[in-house]
Tab-separated table of C-alpha atoms in Angstrom:
chain	number	residue	atom	x	y	z
A	1330	UNK	CA	-17.565	75.390	145.499
A	1331	UNK	CA	-17.286	73.488	142.212
A	1332	UNK	CA	-18.501	75.256	139.095
A	1333	UNK	CA	-20.231	73.185	136.383
A	1334	UNK	CA	-17.112	73.527	134.238
A	1335	UNK	CA	-14.841	72.160	136.932
A	1336	UNK	CA	-17.302	69.378	137.680
A	1337	UNK	CA	-17.386	68.453	134.001
A	1338	UNK	CA	-13.590	68.567	133.766
A	1339	UNK	CA	-13.297	66.329	136.820
A	1340	UNK	CA	-15.687	63.764	135.371
A	1341	UNK	CA	-13.884	63.960	132.057
A	1342	UNK	CA	-10.535	63.233	133.701
A	1343	UNK	CA	-12.132	60.393	135.679
A	1344	UNK	CA	-13.575	58.946	132.502
A	1345	UNK	CA	-10.261	59.256	130.698
A	1346	UNK	CA	-8.477	57.544	133.570
A	1347	UNK	CA	-11.064	54.774	133.574
A	1348	UNK	CA	-10.572	54.256	129.844
A	1349	UNK	CA	-6.802	54.046	130.253
A	1350	UNK	CA	-7.051	51.551	133.111
A	1351	UNK	CA	-9.662	49.426	131.406
A	1352	UNK	CA	-7.813	49.289	128.102
A	1353	UNK	CA	-4.546	48.446	129.821
A	1354	UNK	CA	-6.262	45.360	131.251
A	1355	UNK	CA	-7.735	44.313	127.900
A	1356	UNK	CA	-4.820	43.334	125.736
A	1357	UNK	CA	-6.811	40.413	124.431
A	1358	UNK	CA	-5.792	37.473	122.299
A	1359	UNK	CA	-3.088	37.716	119.719
A	1360	UNK	CA	-3.611	37.082	116.044
A	1361	UNK	CA	0.037	36.342	115.341
A	1362	UNK	CA	0.414	32.988	117.087
A	1363	UNK	CA	0.681	29.557	115.553
A	1364	UNK	CA	-2.225	27.737	113.997
A	1365	UNK	CA	-4.641	25.723	116.072
A	1366	UNK	CA	-4.172	21.950	116.209
A	1367	UNK	CA	-7.192	21.366	113.956
A	1368	UNK	CA	-7.964	23.413	110.858
A	1369	UNK	CA	-11.233	25.314	110.896
A	1370	UNK	CA	-12.699	23.506	107.902
A	1371	UNK	CA	-15.950	21.579	107.607
A	1372	UNK	CA	-15.911	18.689	110.056
A	1373	UNK	CA	-17.577	15.382	109.257
A	1374	UNK	CA	-19.521	14.033	112.223
A	1375	UNK	CA	-20.874	10.954	110.469
A	1376	UNK	CA	-20.914	8.030	112.891
A	1377	UNK	CA	-19.733	10.172	115.827
A	1378	UNK	CA	-21.435	9.712	119.193
A	1379	UNK	CA	-21.596	12.525	121.767
A	1380	UNK	CA	-19.001	12.400	124.555
A	1381	UNK	CA	-20.089	11.540	128.059
A	1382	UNK	CA	-18.981	14.985	129.286
A	1383	UNK	CA	-17.546	18.286	128.093
A	1384	UNK	CA	-16.460	21.629	129.536
A	1385	UNK	CA	-18.489	24.796	128.944
A	1386	UNK	CA	-16.562	27.996	129.588
A	1387	UNK	CA	-18.623	31.041	130.454
A	1388	UNK	CA	-18.103	34.419	132.052
A	1389	UNK	CA	-21.784	34.275	133.081
A	1390	UNK	CA	-22.825	37.401	131.151
A	1391	UNK	CA	-25.528	39.437	132.856
A	1392	UNK	CA	-24.936	37.587	136.158
A	1393	UNK	CA	-26.381	34.496	134.511
A	1394	UNK	CA	-24.605	31.750	136.437
A	1395	UNK	CA	-27.774	30.616	138.216
A	1396	UNK	CA	-29.700	30.627	134.932
A	1397	UNK	CA	-26.926	28.627	133.272
A	1398	UNK	CA	-27.030	26.056	136.069
A	1399	UNK	CA	-30.801	25.713	135.623
A	1400	UNK	CA	-30.367	25.188	131.890
A	1401	UNK	CA	-27.665	22.591	132.479
A	1402	UNK	CA	-29.840	20.720	134.967
A	1403	UNK	CA	-32.739	20.700	132.509
A	1404	UNK	CA	-30.442	19.537	129.710
A	1405	UNK	CA	-29.002	16.671	131.734
A	1406	UNK	CA	-32.495	15.569	132.718
A	1407	UNK	CA	-33.229	15.286	128.989
A	1408	UNK	CA	-29.778	13.947	128.043
A	1409	UNK	CA	-28.579	11.951	131.068
A	1410	UNK	CA	-25.660	10.514	129.082
A	1411	UNK	CA	-24.042	13.947	128.590
A	1412	UNK	CA	-22.584	15.835	131.548
A	1413	UNK	CA	-21.945	19.570	131.181
A	1414	UNK	CA	-19.108	20.925	133.310
A	1415	UNK	CA	-19.705	24.654	133.779
A	1416	UNK	CA	-16.392	26.472	134.173
A	1417	UNK	CA	-15.986	30.161	135.041
A	1418	UNK	CA	-13.597	31.253	132.318
A	1419	UNK	CA	-13.264	34.832	133.557
A	1420	UNK	CA	-15.172	37.723	135.041
A	1421	UNK	CA	-15.780	39.374	131.655
A	1422	UNK	CA	-15.398	38.859	127.910
A	1423	UNK	CA	-11.755	39.952	127.933
A	1424	UNK	CA	-10.683	37.508	130.636
A	1425	UNK	CA	-12.380	34.529	129.041
A	1426	UNK	CA	-10.806	35.488	125.699
A	1427	UNK	CA	-7.339	35.612	127.233
A	1428	UNK	CA	-7.818	32.281	129.001
A	1429	UNK	CA	-9.079	30.672	125.801
A	1430	UNK	CA	-6.064	32.032	123.907
A	1431	UNK	CA	-3.714	30.562	126.503
A	1432	UNK	CA	-5.412	27.173	126.299
A	1433	UNK	CA	-5.143	27.240	122.504
A	1434	UNK	CA	-1.434	28.021	122.714
A	1435	UNK	CA	-0.868	25.221	125.235
A	1436	UNK	CA	-3.048	22.821	123.211
A	1437	UNK	CA	-4.526	21.501	126.438
A	1438	UNK	CA	-7.495	21.930	128.788
A	1439	UNK	CA	-9.663	23.311	126.005
A	1440	UNK	CA	-13.407	23.639	126.456
A	1441	UNK	CA	-15.813	22.188	123.900
A	1442	UNK	CA	-18.093	25.233	124.141
A	1443	UNK	CA	-17.048	28.808	124.917
A	1444	UNK	CA	-18.632	32.249	125.202
A	1445	UNK	CA	-17.311	34.547	122.452
A	1446	UNK	CA	-18.127	38.247	122.495
A	1447	UNK	CA	-18.933	40.253	119.381
A	1448	UNK	CA	-15.453	41.796	119.225
A	1449	UNK	CA	-13.451	38.612	119.898
A	1450	UNK	CA	-14.848	35.788	117.783
A	1451	UNK	CA	-13.443	36.907	114.429
A	1452	UNK	CA	-9.821	36.570	115.497
A	1453	UNK	CA	-10.569	32.934	116.353
A	1454	UNK	CA	-11.906	32.485	112.841
A	1455	UNK	CA	-8.636	33.913	111.515
A	1456	UNK	CA	-6.547	31.731	113.851
A	1457	UNK	CA	-8.623	28.643	112.955
A	1458	UNK	CA	-9.365	28.235	116.668
A	1459	UNK	CA	-13.080	27.528	116.200
A	1460	UNK	CA	-14.904	25.254	113.798
A	1461	UNK	CA	-17.668	26.210	111.391
A	1462	UNK	CA	-21.017	25.029	112.722
A	1463	UNK	CA	-22.855	24.499	109.434
A	1464	UNK	CA	-22.579	20.710	109.419
A	1465	UNK	CA	-23.655	20.440	113.043
A	1466	UNK	CA	-26.553	22.830	112.552
A	1467	UNK	CA	-27.823	20.655	109.724
A	1468	UNK	CA	-27.179	17.333	111.439
A	1469	UNK	CA	-28.922	18.395	114.659
A	1470	UNK	CA	-31.721	20.171	112.775
A	1471	UNK	CA	-31.375	23.669	114.205
A	1472	UNK	CA	-34.458	25.613	113.115
A	1473	UNK	CA	-32.467	28.539	111.702
A	1474	UNK	CA	-35.518	30.214	110.176
A	1475	UNK	CA	-36.853	30.754	113.694
A	1476	UNK	CA	-33.746	32.553	114.944
A	1477	UNK	CA	-33.521	36.345	114.859
A	1478	UNK	CA	-31.735	36.806	111.552
A	1479	UNK	CA	-29.594	39.785	112.543
A	1480	UNK	CA	-28.277	37.940	115.579
A	1481	UNK	CA	-27.317	34.875	113.555
A	1482	UNK	CA	-25.784	36.939	110.755
A	1483	UNK	CA	-23.401	38.561	113.235
A	1484	UNK	CA	-21.425	35.295	113.342
A	1485	UNK	CA	-21.341	34.634	109.625
A	1486	UNK	CA	-18.267	35.050	107.452
A	1487	UNK	CA	-16.880	33.402	104.333
A	1488	UNK	CA	-20.278	31.743	103.721
A	1489	UNK	CA	-20.065	29.830	106.995
A	1490	UNK	CA	-21.532	30.091	110.499
A	1491	UNK	CA	-18.916	30.386	113.259
A	1492	UNK	CA	-21.022	30.813	116.398
A	1493	UNK	CA	-24.644	31.045	117.501
A	1494	UNK	CA	-26.260	33.891	119.451
A	1495	UNK	CA	-26.474	33.514	123.217
A	1496	UNK	CA	-26.326	36.560	125.505
A	1497	UNK	CA	-27.370	39.149	122.948
A	1498	UNK	CA	-28.261	42.758	123.555
A	1499	UNK	CA	-28.832	46.111	121.930
A	1500	UNK	CA	-28.423	49.564	123.405
A	1501	UNK	CA	-31.639	51.262	124.517
A	1502	UNK	CA	-32.502	54.879	125.206
A	1503	UNK	CA	-33.377	55.101	128.929
A	1504	UNK	CA	-35.195	58.143	130.277
A	1505	UNK	CA	-36.622	59.425	133.544
A	1506	UNK	CA	-40.366	59.561	132.895
A	1507	UNK	CA	-40.985	61.793	135.925
A	1508	UNK	CA	-38.530	64.446	134.759
A	1509	UNK	CA	-39.803	64.269	131.202
A	1510	UNK	CA	-43.328	64.908	132.478
A	1511	UNK	CA	-42.168	67.792	134.669
A	1512	UNK	CA	-40.467	69.352	131.660
A	1513	UNK	CA	-43.620	68.998	129.558
A	1514	UNK	CA	-41.954	66.548	127.191
A	1515	UNK	CA	-43.610	63.625	125.410
A	1516	UNK	CA	-43.495	60.276	127.193
A	1517	UNK	CA	-41.169	58.694	124.648
A	1518	UNK	CA	-37.595	58.591	123.469
A	1519	UNK	CA	-36.588	61.350	121.048
A	1520	UNK	CA	-36.874	60.457	117.382
A	1521	UNK	CA	-33.579	62.172	116.604
A	1522	UNK	CA	-30.620	63.598	118.494
A	1523	UNK	CA	-31.566	67.041	117.204
A	1524	UNK	CA	-34.931	66.665	118.904
A	1525	UNK	CA	-33.277	65.696	122.181
A	1526	UNK	CA	-30.978	68.724	121.912
A	1527	UNK	CA	-34.145	70.839	121.956
A	1528	UNK	CA	-35.435	68.958	125.003
A	1529	UNK	CA	-32.199	69.035	127.003
A	1530	UNK	CA	-32.436	72.644	128.305
A	1531	UNK	CA	-35.992	71.993	129.504
A	1532	UNK	CA	-34.820	68.921	131.403
A	1533	UNK	CA	-32.024	70.890	133.051
A	1534	UNK	CA	-34.443	73.651	134.013
A	1535	UNK	CA	-36.790	71.332	135.930
A	1536	UNK	CA	-34.169	68.968	137.305
A	1537	UNK	CA	-31.461	69.322	139.924
A	1538	UNK	CA	-29.422	66.757	137.991
A	1539	UNK	CA	-26.070	67.848	136.608
A	1540	UNK	CA	-26.840	66.390	133.187
A	1541	UNK	CA	-29.766	65.932	130.878
A	1542	UNK	CA	-27.944	63.032	129.263
A	1543	UNK	CA	-25.072	60.717	130.196
A	1544	UNK	CA	-22.933	59.060	127.525
A	1545	UNK	CA	-21.894	55.481	128.351
A	1546	UNK	CA	-18.475	54.711	129.758
A	1547	UNK	CA	-16.053	54.824	126.866
A	1548	UNK	CA	-14.034	51.665	127.500
A	1549	UNK	CA	-15.957	48.845	125.885
A	1550	UNK	CA	-18.878	51.048	124.847
A	1551	UNK	CA	-17.632	53.904	122.676
A	1552	UNK	CA	-17.059	51.873	119.526
A	1553	UNK	CA	-20.401	50.146	120.029
A	1554	UNK	CA	-22.851	52.921	120.895
A	1555	UNK	CA	-21.264	55.668	118.791
A	1556	UNK	CA	-22.172	53.640	115.702
A	1557	UNK	CA	-25.682	54.951	116.388
A	1558	UNK	CA	-24.526	58.557	116.029
A	1559	UNK	CA	-22.421	57.795	112.950
A	1560	UNK	CA	-25.111	55.806	111.146
A	1561	UNK	CA	-27.687	58.493	111.851
A	1562	UNK	CA	-25.609	60.966	109.852
A	1563	UNK	CA	-24.946	58.498	107.052
A	1564	UNK	CA	-21.487	57.553	108.289
A	1565	UNK	CA	-19.861	54.612	110.029
A	1566	UNK	CA	-16.516	53.271	111.182
A	1567	UNK	CA	-16.209	51.385	107.901
A	1568	UNK	CA	-18.012	50.115	104.829
A	1569	UNK	CA	-16.956	46.480	104.614
A	1570	UNK	CA	-13.120	46.810	104.590
A	1571	UNK	CA	-13.113	50.449	103.463
A	1572	UNK	CA	-12.317	52.555	106.523
A	1573	UNK	CA	-14.472	55.680	106.460
A	1574	UNK	CA	-13.539	56.821	109.926
A	1575	UNK	CA	-12.751	60.455	109.100
A	1576	UNK	CA	-15.653	61.053	106.688
A	1577	UNK	CA	-17.546	64.339	106.779
A	1578	UNK	CA	-20.585	62.478	108.115
A	1579	UNK	CA	-18.580	61.080	111.029
A	1580	UNK	CA	-17.032	64.446	111.814
A	1581	UNK	CA	-20.497	66.023	111.884
A	1582	UNK	CA	-21.846	63.286	114.157
A	1583	UNK	CA	-19.034	63.414	116.707
A	1584	UNK	CA	-18.819	67.201	116.630
A	1585	UNK	CA	-22.443	67.185	117.791
A	1586	UNK	CA	-21.519	64.750	120.562
A	1587	UNK	CA	-18.566	66.882	121.678
A	1588	UNK	CA	-20.653	70.065	121.565
A	1589	UNK	CA	-23.294	68.481	123.789
A	1590	UNK	CA	-20.620	68.085	126.475
A	1591	UNK	CA	-18.640	71.311	126.142
A	1592	UNK	CA	-20.489	73.929	124.101
A	1593	UNK	CA	-24.108	73.201	124.979
A	1594	UNK	CA	-23.352	71.810	128.430
A	1595	UNK	CA	-26.187	69.295	128.717
A	1596	UNK	CA	-24.301	65.989	128.539
A	1597	UNK	CA	-21.652	64.199	130.556
A	1598	UNK	CA	-19.594	61.033	130.164
A	1599	UNK	CA	-19.894	58.200	132.643
A	1600	UNK	CA	-16.618	57.129	134.194
A	1601	UNK	CA	-17.839	53.578	134.875
A	1602	UNK	CA	-21.465	52.631	134.175
A	1603	UNK	CA	-24.053	54.985	132.699
A	1604	UNK	CA	-26.907	52.675	133.741
A	1605	UNK	CA	-25.851	52.983	137.369
A	1606	UNK	CA	-25.466	56.769	137.029
A	1607	UNK	CA	-28.902	57.019	135.455
A	1608	UNK	CA	-30.563	54.883	138.122
A	1609	UNK	CA	-28.950	57.095	140.756
A	1610	UNK	CA	-30.532	60.184	139.173
A	1611	UNK	CA	-27.291	61.793	138.007
A	1612	UNK	CA	-28.716	62.196	134.505
A	1613	UNK	CA	-32.236	62.332	133.085
A	1614	UNK	CA	-31.445	60.009	130.184
A	1615	UNK	CA	-28.737	57.684	128.948
A	1616	UNK	CA	-27.877	54.873	126.561
A	1617	UNK	CA	-27.277	51.445	128.057
A	1618	UNK	CA	-27.510	47.812	127.125
A	1619	UNK	CA	-30.776	45.901	127.295
A	1620	UNK	CA	-28.809	43.690	129.672
A	1621	UNK	CA	-28.905	46.569	132.186
A	1622	UNK	CA	-32.688	46.915	132.109
A	1623	UNK	CA	-33.557	44.686	135.055
A	1624	UNK	CA	-30.880	46.291	137.233
A	1625	UNK	CA	-32.059	49.816	136.356
A	1626	UNK	CA	-35.687	48.970	137.091
A	1627	UNK	CA	-34.681	47.475	140.422
A	1628	UNK	CA	-32.513	50.367	141.584
A	1629	UNK	CA	-34.205	53.476	140.180
A	1630	UNK	CA	-36.456	55.454	142.543
A	1631	UNK	CA	-38.424	56.926	139.650
A	1632	UNK	CA	-40.493	55.735	136.708
A	1633	UNK	CA	-38.190	54.433	133.996
A	1634	UNK	CA	-38.960	54.759	130.305
A	1635	UNK	CA	-37.149	53.059	127.454
A	1636	UNK	CA	-37.259	53.651	123.730
A	1637	UNK	CA	-35.564	53.107	120.407
A	1638	UNK	CA	-32.171	54.643	119.739
A	1639	UNK	CA	-32.483	58.187	118.317
A	1640	UNK	CA	-31.719	58.735	114.649
A	1641	UNK	CA	-29.847	61.510	112.918
A	1642	UNK	CA	-30.439	63.998	110.137
A	1643	UNK	CA	-29.802	61.416	107.396
A	1644	UNK	CA	-31.246	58.221	108.812
A	1645	UNK	CA	-33.657	57.478	111.646
A	1646	UNK	CA	-33.610	53.680	111.160
A	1647	UNK	CA	-31.866	51.307	111.419
A	1648	UNK	CA	-29.382	53.040	113.692
A	1649	UNK	CA	-29.221	50.477	116.497
A	1650	UNK	CA	-26.318	48.010	116.610
A	1651	UNK	CA	-26.549	44.513	117.980
A	1652	UNK	CA	-24.085	43.403	120.627
A	1653	UNK	CA	-23.292	40.822	123.269
A	1654	UNK	CA	-21.956	37.308	122.940
A	1655	UNK	CA	-22.446	34.008	121.205
A	1656	UNK	CA	-21.339	30.426	121.745
A	1657	UNK	CA	-18.656	28.776	119.644
A	1658	UNK	CA	-17.101	25.326	119.456
A	1659	UNK	CA	-13.296	25.232	119.588
A	1660	UNK	CA	-11.056	23.319	117.220
A	1661	UNK	CA	-8.598	20.905	118.769
A	1662	UNK	CA	-11.045	18.983	120.948
A	1663	UNK	CA	-12.353	15.509	120.077
A	1664	UNK	CA	-15.302	15.309	117.699
A	1665	UNK	CA	-17.261	13.494	120.383
A	1666	UNK	CA	-16.973	16.520	122.685
A	1667	UNK	CA	-17.794	18.901	119.847
A	1668	UNK	CA	-20.969	16.957	119.075
A	1669	UNK	CA	-21.945	16.877	122.755
A	1670	UNK	CA	-21.369	20.627	122.951
A	1671	UNK	CA	-23.479	21.212	119.840
A	1672	UNK	CA	-26.277	19.133	121.358
A	1673	UNK	CA	-26.231	21.407	124.409
A	1674	UNK	CA	-25.980	24.492	122.179
A	1675	UNK	CA	-29.154	23.457	120.409
A	1676	UNK	CA	-30.882	22.946	123.763
A	1677	UNK	CA	-30.009	26.338	125.272
A	1678	UNK	CA	-31.155	28.133	122.125
A	1679	UNK	CA	-34.543	26.438	121.979
A	1680	UNK	CA	-37.459	28.881	122.310
A	1681	UNK	CA	-38.432	28.072	125.907
A	1682	UNK	CA	-34.824	28.182	127.084
A	1683	UNK	CA	-33.899	31.445	125.404
A	1684	UNK	CA	-37.032	32.888	127.039
A	1685	UNK	CA	-35.834	31.606	130.418
A	1686	UNK	CA	-32.403	33.135	129.895
A	1687	UNK	CA	-33.933	36.427	128.790
A	1688	UNK	CA	-36.196	36.567	131.849
A	1689	UNK	CA	-33.242	36.011	134.159
A	1690	UNK	CA	-30.836	38.466	132.544
A	1691	UNK	CA	-32.639	40.964	130.318
A	1692	UNK	CA	-30.803	39.767	127.216
A	1693	UNK	CA	-32.712	39.363	123.965
A	1694	UNK	CA	-34.557	36.142	123.145
A	1695	UNK	CA	-32.735	34.720	120.143
A	1696	UNK	CA	-35.746	32.863	118.758
A	1697	UNK	CA	-38.773	34.446	117.097
A	1698	UNK	CA	-41.166	31.882	118.570
A	1699	UNK	CA	-39.972	32.310	122.164
A	1700	UNK	CA	-42.998	32.792	124.409
A	1701	UNK	CA	-42.197	35.981	126.275
A	1702	UNK	CA	-45.714	36.591	127.645
A	1703	UNK	CA	-44.799	35.800	131.250
A	1704	UNK	CA	-41.675	37.942	131.024
A	1705	UNK	CA	-43.507	40.871	129.455
A	1706	UNK	CA	-46.261	40.699	132.045
A	1707	UNK	CA	-43.630	41.309	134.706
A	1708	UNK	CA	-41.327	43.615	132.711
A	1709	UNK	CA	-43.242	45.201	129.817
A	1710	UNK	CA	-40.280	47.433	128.936
A	1711	UNK	CA	-38.572	44.405	127.363
A	1712	UNK	CA	-41.120	44.616	124.538
A	1713	UNK	CA	-39.475	47.840	123.338
A	1714	UNK	CA	-36.137	46.072	123.115
A	1715	UNK	CA	-37.705	43.161	121.250
A	1716	UNK	CA	-39.420	45.496	118.789
A	1717	UNK	CA	-36.180	47.396	118.173
A	1718	UNK	CA	-34.436	44.108	117.420
A	1719	UNK	CA	-36.281	43.922	114.100
A	1720	UNK	CA	-34.636	47.170	112.932
A	1721	UNK	CA	-31.098	46.602	114.144
A	1722	UNK	CA	-28.019	47.045	111.995
A	1723	UNK	CA	-25.094	44.634	111.727
A	1724	UNK	CA	-22.004	46.249	113.222
A	1725	UNK	CA	-19.232	47.785	111.152
A	1726	UNK	CA	-16.329	45.494	110.258
A	1727	UNK	CA	-13.896	47.961	111.791
A	1728	UNK	CA	-15.422	47.528	115.237
A	1729	UNK	CA	-15.956	43.771	115.397
A	1730	UNK	CA	-13.391	42.295	112.988
A	1731	UNK	CA	-10.192	44.229	113.780
A	1732	UNK	CA	-8.249	43.004	116.820
A	1733	UNK	CA	-7.876	45.862	119.276
A	1734	UNK	CA	-9.917	48.311	117.205
A	1735	UNK	CA	-12.508	48.733	119.935
A	1736	UNK	CA	-9.743	49.929	122.247
A	1737	UNK	CA	-8.499	52.438	119.688
A	1738	UNK	CA	-12.048	53.751	119.215
A	1739	UNK	CA	-12.378	54.172	122.967
A	1740	UNK	CA	-9.118	56.123	123.148
A	1741	UNK	CA	-10.244	58.409	120.333
A	1742	UNK	CA	-13.638	58.942	121.933
A	1743	UNK	CA	-11.940	59.749	125.233
A	1744	UNK	CA	-9.784	62.377	123.536
A	1745	UNK	CA	-12.815	63.954	121.850
A	1746	UNK	CA	-15.211	63.794	124.805
A	1747	UNK	CA	-12.966	64.222	127.836
A	1748	UNK	CA	-10.051	66.261	126.465
A	1749	UNK	CA	-11.862	68.347	123.831
A	1750	UNK	CA	-9.535	67.138	121.094
A	1751	UNK	CA	-10.133	68.261	117.521
A	1752	UNK	CA	-12.703	65.911	116.033
A	1753	UNK	CA	-11.405	65.789	112.450
A	1754	UNK	CA	-7.760	65.191	113.304
A	1755	UNK	CA	-8.672	62.624	115.973
A	1756	UNK	CA	-10.731	60.637	113.487
A	1757	UNK	CA	-7.987	60.895	110.872
A	1758	UNK	CA	-5.470	59.485	113.358
A	1759	UNK	CA	-7.909	56.693	114.212
A	1760	UNK	CA	-8.323	55.812	110.537
A	1761	UNK	CA	-4.583	55.349	110.213
A	1762	UNK	CA	-4.481	53.046	113.217
A	1763	UNK	CA	-7.387	50.945	111.950
A	1764	UNK	CA	-5.826	50.642	108.509
A	1765	UNK	CA	-2.583	49.540	110.167
A	1766	UNK	CA	-4.354	46.810	112.157
A	1767	UNK	CA	-6.112	45.598	109.024
A	1768	UNK	CA	-2.962	45.541	106.920
A	1769	UNK	CA	-0.852	43.768	109.536
A	1770	UNK	CA	-3.225	41.471	111.403
A	1771	UNK	CA	-6.278	40.828	109.237
A	1772	UNK	CA	-5.706	41.106	105.497
A	1773	UNK	CA	-2.901	38.469	105.406
A	1774	UNK	CA	-5.219	35.920	107.034
A	1775	UNK	CA	-8.373	36.493	105.049
A	1776	UNK	CA	-9.203	33.690	102.657
A	1777	UNK	CA	-6.624	31.315	104.134
């Protein structure tokens, strides 16, 4: 018979193995290759006419292929002279990034519009592989004031706009309303992690579940969601380009996280997908992307509650990071294709179309004026995610601007949460690695 300790150790080893396998498959684009065929400077589109067709590369985030096809059909009905060729660029953000890098190196078969995740787009800025969109946004009269500011700001650097928000998400706190009620807890997310630590033993007492809480799978999620814990204690992976990884605030935050797994024994770490684990009843609460909401609601056999991300002892808001992907326009393709792609980009980000995409996937509407009434009538939980969007925090430079940093954060989190590594020394080692990436791969290219 497995004891709780052995069960926890087994899951920890599974999670660590999953991190290793996932990171091995996610080498990602290089930042040391040659320059793109066209410099990423302002492009003059005066007198340019849109091309008759262009390629749109997508990994169909949130199983959105059908929604993308509907948007393309609607666009072509409105713009019959522009054909959009939807191309599956990969099964995830990493694959589409690698394929895009290969196309850039070969200087052939480039798309005119491509999905760029939050942790990949900046290296394309550094490699001059994408063009700034400012001129196109002005020429095509994008209503920027109506976009969610935080989502747009995520793609801004050097006083220019390098992509526009598309499949955007935030993490949410998911909880089992039935178990919360049985434990006599309020029907809401905890305001702070300290409050949830008080609730956790009550949840374990009334539940047959192994865990009161399940941390998300570390590969691809650790660097993202742990910003919540760090910010709540006044810390963060970095402050601009100052790497604060091993600060006292960060050590305090991640010591709490480690203690919840080992010392206090109320939390576990998902080896693959915490949303799936939660829906299966393995844990009474978890953190997962808003993009998982529709799937959780469909699969859970209990009443699902969602709430804002918990705060910490220093800050209770804003402690929620944005995430997901945007759309960028590559350099090295004809201006006519770039203009056609920008015309489609404007269309898919119009209020009614971002509402359609949100309804189909669970991602955030990128426009303030998007009419979400029909969506909310069917899935009222989305309102919580929309409300939280107004108090989100732009991600730390260290997570989204350093090539490969997300992988290093995941490795460090795996050591702390699945191998009980010393928190302080692990974060100190991570700081050195992040500083090395910055010095070698980023700093030399900034301002060029």
